[in-house]
């Protein structure tokens, strides 16, 4: 059994745009989800925000990307208060948050560069909210919801990042999603490589911003990502506010 965050919100008529409002009670929504998880005996592995994003066409994925990420951060904090997260559970949620943040940056770069595949991804008639009907993508999505991650796989992810089993799983899904949205296979691979290049910096930021619930991850991140953080800072460059070619509201 698993829980789709996007479907949970839709069933309760909570629009994702409301979570972007500065006055929005994201913690309150997260609290209700955690309560529901307890009733259904669900674990952190039963939620996968990466799947919530990658099961949709590009325009809709872009629309929900930031609110889903923020909601997952709220869930991470609340779940840890209920019961200390195991290393594998903390790694599962942390990597998904970091991956979505890295995805957001990569997509904004693509918009800035005016990549042709973005136009191929936009369907006539506006954003499509139904899941993509792509057999390869859907089969890969099933590997991430519900999730499975052993302690040794969690340690591997924290130690080698892009070469780890967990990140490779997400990379395969991301690659299939990009191709399903109109990107050529070769350019999709380059985009995934760029995403992975920025992952270390975002992972470090998530751990630092959520130090209490991720105490078990801190020593691995400090030792494993010290050099990659410097590299990421050097590679990072400021991005200007972009006019949304995907016909979605501007991010704040």
Tab-separated table of C-alpha atoms in Angstrom:
chain	number	residue	atom	x	y	z
A	1	UNK	CA	0.000	0.000	0.000
A	2	UNK	CA	1.237	3.504	-0.776
A	3	UNK	CA	0.053	7.094	-0.546
A	4	UNK	CA	0.044	9.623	-3.377
A	5	UNK	CA	0.470	13.090	-1.910
A	6	UNK	CA	-1.047	14.660	-4.990
A	7	UNK	CA	-4.126	12.425	-4.839
A	8	UNK	CA	-4.481	12.897	-1.081
A	9	UNK	CA	-4.657	16.664	-1.565
A	10	UNK	CA	-7.036	16.389	-4.518
A	11	UNK	CA	-9.412	14.130	-2.555
A	12	UNK	CA	-9.660	16.853	0.095
A	13	UNK	CA	-9.926	19.671	-2.427
A	14	UNK	CA	-6.666	21.224	-1.286
A	15	UNK	CA	-5.015	22.925	-4.234
A	16	UNK	CA	-1.242	22.817	-4.414
A	17	UNK	CA	-1.170	26.538	-5.185
A	18	UNK	CA	-2.477	27.195	-1.668
A	19	UNK	CA	0.688	25.646	-0.248
A	20	UNK	CA	2.752	28.327	-1.997
A	21	UNK	CA	0.925	31.131	-0.185
A	22	UNK	CA	3.105	32.581	2.615
A	23	UNK	CA	0.135	32.271	4.958
A	24	UNK	CA	-0.507	28.636	4.047
A	25	UNK	CA	-0.419	26.168	6.911
A	26	UNK	CA	1.842	23.575	5.275
A	27	UNK	CA	2.618	22.058	8.672
A	28	UNK	CA	-1.099	21.590	9.303
A	29	UNK	CA	-1.570	19.755	6.016
A	30	UNK	CA	1.484	17.614	6.747
A	31	UNK	CA	0.054	16.826	10.191
A	32	UNK	CA	-3.178	15.511	8.652
A	33	UNK	CA	-1.238	13.358	6.213
A	34	UNK	CA	0.851	11.896	9.037
A	35	UNK	CA	-2.341	11.108	10.956
A	36	UNK	CA	-3.725	9.323	7.913
A	37	UNK	CA	-0.462	7.406	7.541
A	38	UNK	CA	-0.716	6.242	11.147
A	39	UNK	CA	-4.286	5.017	10.677
A	40	UNK	CA	-3.245	3.062	7.575
A	41	UNK	CA	0.026	1.846	9.149
A	42	UNK	CA	2.106	3.482	6.418
A	43	UNK	CA	5.820	4.251	6.651
A	44	UNK	CA	7.987	6.954	5.003
A	45	UNK	CA	8.695	4.445	2.222
A	46	UNK	CA	5.015	4.548	1.264
A	47	UNK	CA	5.263	8.168	0.113
A	48	UNK	CA	7.269	9.156	-2.934
A	49	UNK	CA	7.057	12.802	-4.007
A	50	UNK	CA	9.382	12.008	-6.910
A	51	UNK	CA	6.683	9.710	-8.323
A	52	UNK	CA	4.026	12.381	-7.744
A	53	UNK	CA	6.045	14.708	-9.979
A	54	UNK	CA	7.327	12.279	-12.606
A	55	UNK	CA	4.016	10.584	-13.332
A	56	UNK	CA	2.656	13.791	-14.905
A	57	UNK	CA	3.293	15.760	-18.102
A	58	UNK	CA	5.888	18.505	-17.869
A	59	UNK	CA	3.576	21.496	-17.422
A	60	UNK	CA	1.705	19.870	-14.537
A	61	UNK	CA	4.909	18.529	-12.991
A	62	UNK	CA	6.352	22.031	-13.033
A	63	UNK	CA	3.228	23.403	-11.367
A	64	UNK	CA	3.345	20.991	-8.431
A	65	UNK	CA	7.125	20.701	-8.079
A	66	UNK	CA	7.725	23.391	-5.456
A	67	UNK	CA	4.625	22.775	-3.267
A	68	UNK	CA	5.201	19.010	-3.250
A	69	UNK	CA	8.811	19.594	-2.178
A	70	UNK	CA	7.757	21.949	0.611
A	71	UNK	CA	5.119	19.497	1.798
A	72	UNK	CA	7.677	16.677	1.897
A	73	UNK	CA	9.957	18.786	4.093
A	74	UNK	CA	7.008	19.257	6.456
A	75	UNK	CA	6.364	15.514	6.490
A	76	UNK	CA	10.014	14.805	7.206
A	77	UNK	CA	9.930	17.029	10.281
A	78	UNK	CA	6.617	15.742	11.620
A	79	UNK	CA	7.375	12.064	11.065
A	80	UNK	CA	10.638	12.477	12.990
A	81	UNK	CA	8.778	14.004	15.933
A	82	UNK	CA	6.432	11.046	16.115
A	83	UNK	CA	9.330	8.604	16.102
A	84	UNK	CA	13.041	9.067	15.324
A	85	UNK	CA	13.623	8.254	11.704
A	86	UNK	CA	15.786	5.284	10.883
A	87	UNK	CA	18.787	5.996	8.700
A	88	UNK	CA	17.151	4.421	5.652
A	89	UNK	CA	13.894	6.339	6.210
A	90	UNK	CA	15.695	9.662	6.575
A	91	UNK	CA	17.807	8.943	3.511
A	92	UNK	CA	14.716	8.048	1.476
A	93	UNK	CA	12.960	11.343	2.186
A	94	UNK	CA	16.086	13.516	2.100
A	95	UNK	CA	17.243	12.313	-1.300
A	96	UNK	CA	13.804	12.863	-2.795
A	97	UNK	CA	13.661	16.432	-1.503
A	98	UNK	CA	17.167	17.133	-2.803
A	99	UNK	CA	16.421	15.470	-6.151
A	100	UNK	CA	13.313	17.585	-6.685
A	101	UNK	CA	15.233	20.753	-5.854
A	102	UNK	CA	17.960	19.782	-8.323
A	103	UNK	CA	15.273	19.021	-10.919
A	104	UNK	CA	13.761	22.465	-10.408
A	105	UNK	CA	17.095	24.128	-11.044
A	106	UNK	CA	17.799	22.035	-14.130
A	107	UNK	CA	14.388	22.790	-15.659
A	108	UNK	CA	14.802	26.509	-15.072
A	109	UNK	CA	18.123	26.349	-16.875
A	110	UNK	CA	16.409	24.607	-19.776
A	111	UNK	CA	13.800	27.376	-19.905
A	112	UNK	CA	16.508	30.031	-19.857
A	113	UNK	CA	18.285	28.314	-22.734
A	114	UNK	CA	15.052	28.016	-24.721
A	115	UNK	CA	15.413	24.319	-25.450
A	116	UNK	CA	13.166	23.096	-28.323
A	117	UNK	CA	12.031	20.011	-26.389
A	118	UNK	CA	10.078	22.269	-24.030
A	119	UNK	CA	7.778	23.237	-26.885
A	120	UNK	CA	7.255	19.587	-27.779
A	121	UNK	CA	6.258	18.907	-24.176
A	122	UNK	CA	3.427	21.443	-24.165
A	123	UNK	CA	0.164	19.959	-25.439
A	124	UNK	CA	-2.426	22.106	-27.253
A	125	UNK	CA	-5.262	23.190	-25.004
A	126	UNK	CA	-3.212	23.873	-21.892
A	127	UNK	CA	-1.577	21.785	-19.163
A	128	UNK	CA	-2.552	18.124	-18.997
A	129	UNK	CA	-3.297	16.883	-15.475
A	130	UNK	CA	-3.707	13.196	-16.212
A	131	UNK	CA	-0.714	10.876	-15.705
A	132	UNK	CA	1.462	10.130	-18.687
A	133	UNK	CA	0.545	6.970	-20.593
A	134	UNK	CA	4.063	5.699	-21.156
A	135	UNK	CA	4.660	2.020	-20.437
A	136	UNK	CA	8.391	2.279	-19.730
A	137	UNK	CA	7.967	5.255	-17.418
A	138	UNK	CA	5.083	3.661	-15.528
A	139	UNK	CA	7.043	0.462	-14.946
A	140	UNK	CA	9.977	2.456	-13.570
A	141	UNK	CA	7.695	4.507	-11.319
A	142	UNK	CA	6.565	1.290	-9.640
A	143	UNK	CA	10.126	0.780	-8.356
A	144	UNK	CA	9.822	3.955	-6.273
A	145	UNK	CA	6.305	3.673	-4.802
A	146	UNK	CA	6.301	2.003	-2.440
A	147	UNK	CA	10.010	2.454	-1.898
A	148	UNK	CA	12.574	-0.013	-0.621
A	149	UNK	CA	15.915	0.948	0.864
A	150	UNK	CA	18.117	-1.142	3.135
A	151	UNK	CA	20.593	0.315	5.632
A	152	UNK	CA	23.499	-0.647	3.391
A	153	UNK	CA	21.829	0.990	0.369
A	154	UNK	CA	21.198	4.121	2.426
A	155	UNK	CA	24.846	4.256	3.462
A	156	UNK	CA	25.870	3.720	-0.153
A	157	UNK	CA	23.641	6.614	-1.278
A	158	UNK	CA	25.201	8.930	1.302
A	159	UNK	CA	28.701	7.853	0.349
A	160	UNK	CA	28.711	7.758	-3.456
A	161	UNK	CA	25.522	9.658	-4.393
A	162	UNK	CA	25.221	9.490	-8.186
A	163	UNK	CA	26.647	6.000	-8.367
A	164	UNK	CA	24.306	4.661	-5.694
A	165	UNK	CA	21.389	2.341	-6.320
A	166	UNK	CA	18.854	4.910	-5.068
A	167	UNK	CA	20.031	7.761	-7.278
A	168	UNK	CA	20.339	5.454	-10.278
A	169	UNK	CA	16.709	4.451	-9.749
A	170	UNK	CA	15.597	8.092	-9.741
A	171	UNK	CA	17.830	8.866	-12.715
A	172	UNK	CA	16.210	6.124	-14.779
A	173	UNK	CA	12.763	7.501	-13.946
A	174	UNK	CA	13.845	11.059	-14.736
A	175	UNK	CA	15.348	9.972	-18.067
A	176	UNK	CA	12.175	8.134	-19.084
A	177	UNK	CA	10.069	11.138	-18.000
A	178	UNK	CA	12.121	13.574	-20.081
A	179	UNK	CA	11.867	11.339	-23.153
A	180	UNK	CA	8.112	10.894	-22.609
A	181	UNK	CA	7.843	14.685	-22.599
A	182	UNK	CA	9.571	15.122	-25.937
A	183	UNK	CA	13.285	15.242	-25.180
A	184	UNK	CA	15.683	13.261	-27.340
A	185	UNK	CA	17.416	10.400	-25.516
A	186	UNK	CA	20.868	11.986	-25.872
A	187	UNK	CA	19.838	15.394	-24.524
A	188	UNK	CA	17.824	13.738	-21.754
A	189	UNK	CA	20.958	11.911	-20.583
A	190	UNK	CA	22.875	15.203	-20.480
A	191	UNK	CA	20.100	16.823	-18.445
A	192	UNK	CA	20.155	13.967	-15.927
A	193	UNK	CA	23.933	14.313	-15.654
A	194	UNK	CA	23.578	18.013	-14.900
A	195	UNK	CA	20.900	17.285	-12.337
A	196	UNK	CA	23.175	14.799	-10.581
A	197	UNK	CA	26.034	17.273	-10.627
A	198	UNK	CA	23.963	19.645	-8.498
A	199	UNK	CA	22.507	16.982	-6.208
A	200	UNK	CA	25.281	17.050	-3.615
A	201	UNK	CA	24.784	20.717	-2.803
A	202	UNK	CA	21.043	20.331	-2.391
A	203	UNK	CA	21.460	17.217	-0.268
A	204	UNK	CA	23.788	19.066	2.059
A	205	UNK	CA	21.358	21.972	2.308
A	206	UNK	CA	18.447	19.671	3.220
A	207	UNK	CA	20.471	17.986	5.961
A	208	UNK	CA	21.663	21.313	7.380
A	209	UNK	CA	18.164	22.818	7.325
A	210	UNK	CA	16.697	19.748	9.043
A	211	UNK	CA	19.521	18.827	11.393
A	212	UNK	CA	17.483	17.400	14.332
A	213	UNK	CA	15.482	14.805	12.355
A	214	UNK	CA	18.499	13.908	10.195
A	215	UNK	CA	21.106	13.535	12.913
A	216	UNK	CA	22.070	10.064	11.678
A	217	UNK	CA	22.869	11.435	8.246
A	218	UNK	CA	25.040	14.353	9.299
A	219	UNK	CA	28.350	12.555	9.716
A	220	UNK	CA	28.011	10.834	6.348
A	221	UNK	CA	27.122	14.066	4.601
A	222	UNK	CA	29.978	16.002	6.231
A	223	UNK	CA	32.527	13.392	5.231
A	224	UNK	CA	31.155	12.424	1.861
A	225	UNK	CA	30.077	15.781	0.443
A	226	UNK	CA	32.695	18.272	1.651
A	227	UNK	CA	34.533	18.381	-1.656
A	228	UNK	CA	31.419	18.178	-3.819
A	229	UNK	CA	29.903	21.156	-2.006
A	230	UNK	CA	32.813	23.338	-3.061
A	231	UNK	CA	32.512	22.049	-6.611
A	232	UNK	CA	28.798	22.733	-6.662
A	233	UNK	CA	29.259	26.300	-5.401
A	234	UNK	CA	31.758	26.959	-8.152
A	235	UNK	CA	29.482	25.452	-10.798
A	236	UNK	CA	26.400	27.313	-9.626
A	237	UNK	CA	25.505	30.578	-11.313
A	238	UNK	CA	22.668	33.015	-10.688
A	239	UNK	CA	19.486	32.415	-12.589
A	240	UNK	CA	17.276	35.345	-13.522
A	241	UNK	CA	13.526	35.257	-13.147
A	242	UNK	CA	12.210	33.628	-16.302
A	243	UNK	CA	9.022	34.122	-18.225
A	244	UNK	CA	7.319	30.723	-17.930
A	245	UNK	CA	7.166	29.153	-21.377
A	246	UNK	CA	5.197	26.317	-19.778
A	247	UNK	CA	2.311	28.684	-19.024
A	248	UNK	CA	2.522	28.252	-15.288
A	249	UNK	CA	2.713	30.800	-12.529
A	250	UNK	CA	6.104	32.253	-11.740
A	251	UNK	CA	7.893	30.696	-8.814
A	252	UNK	CA	8.567	32.865	-5.777
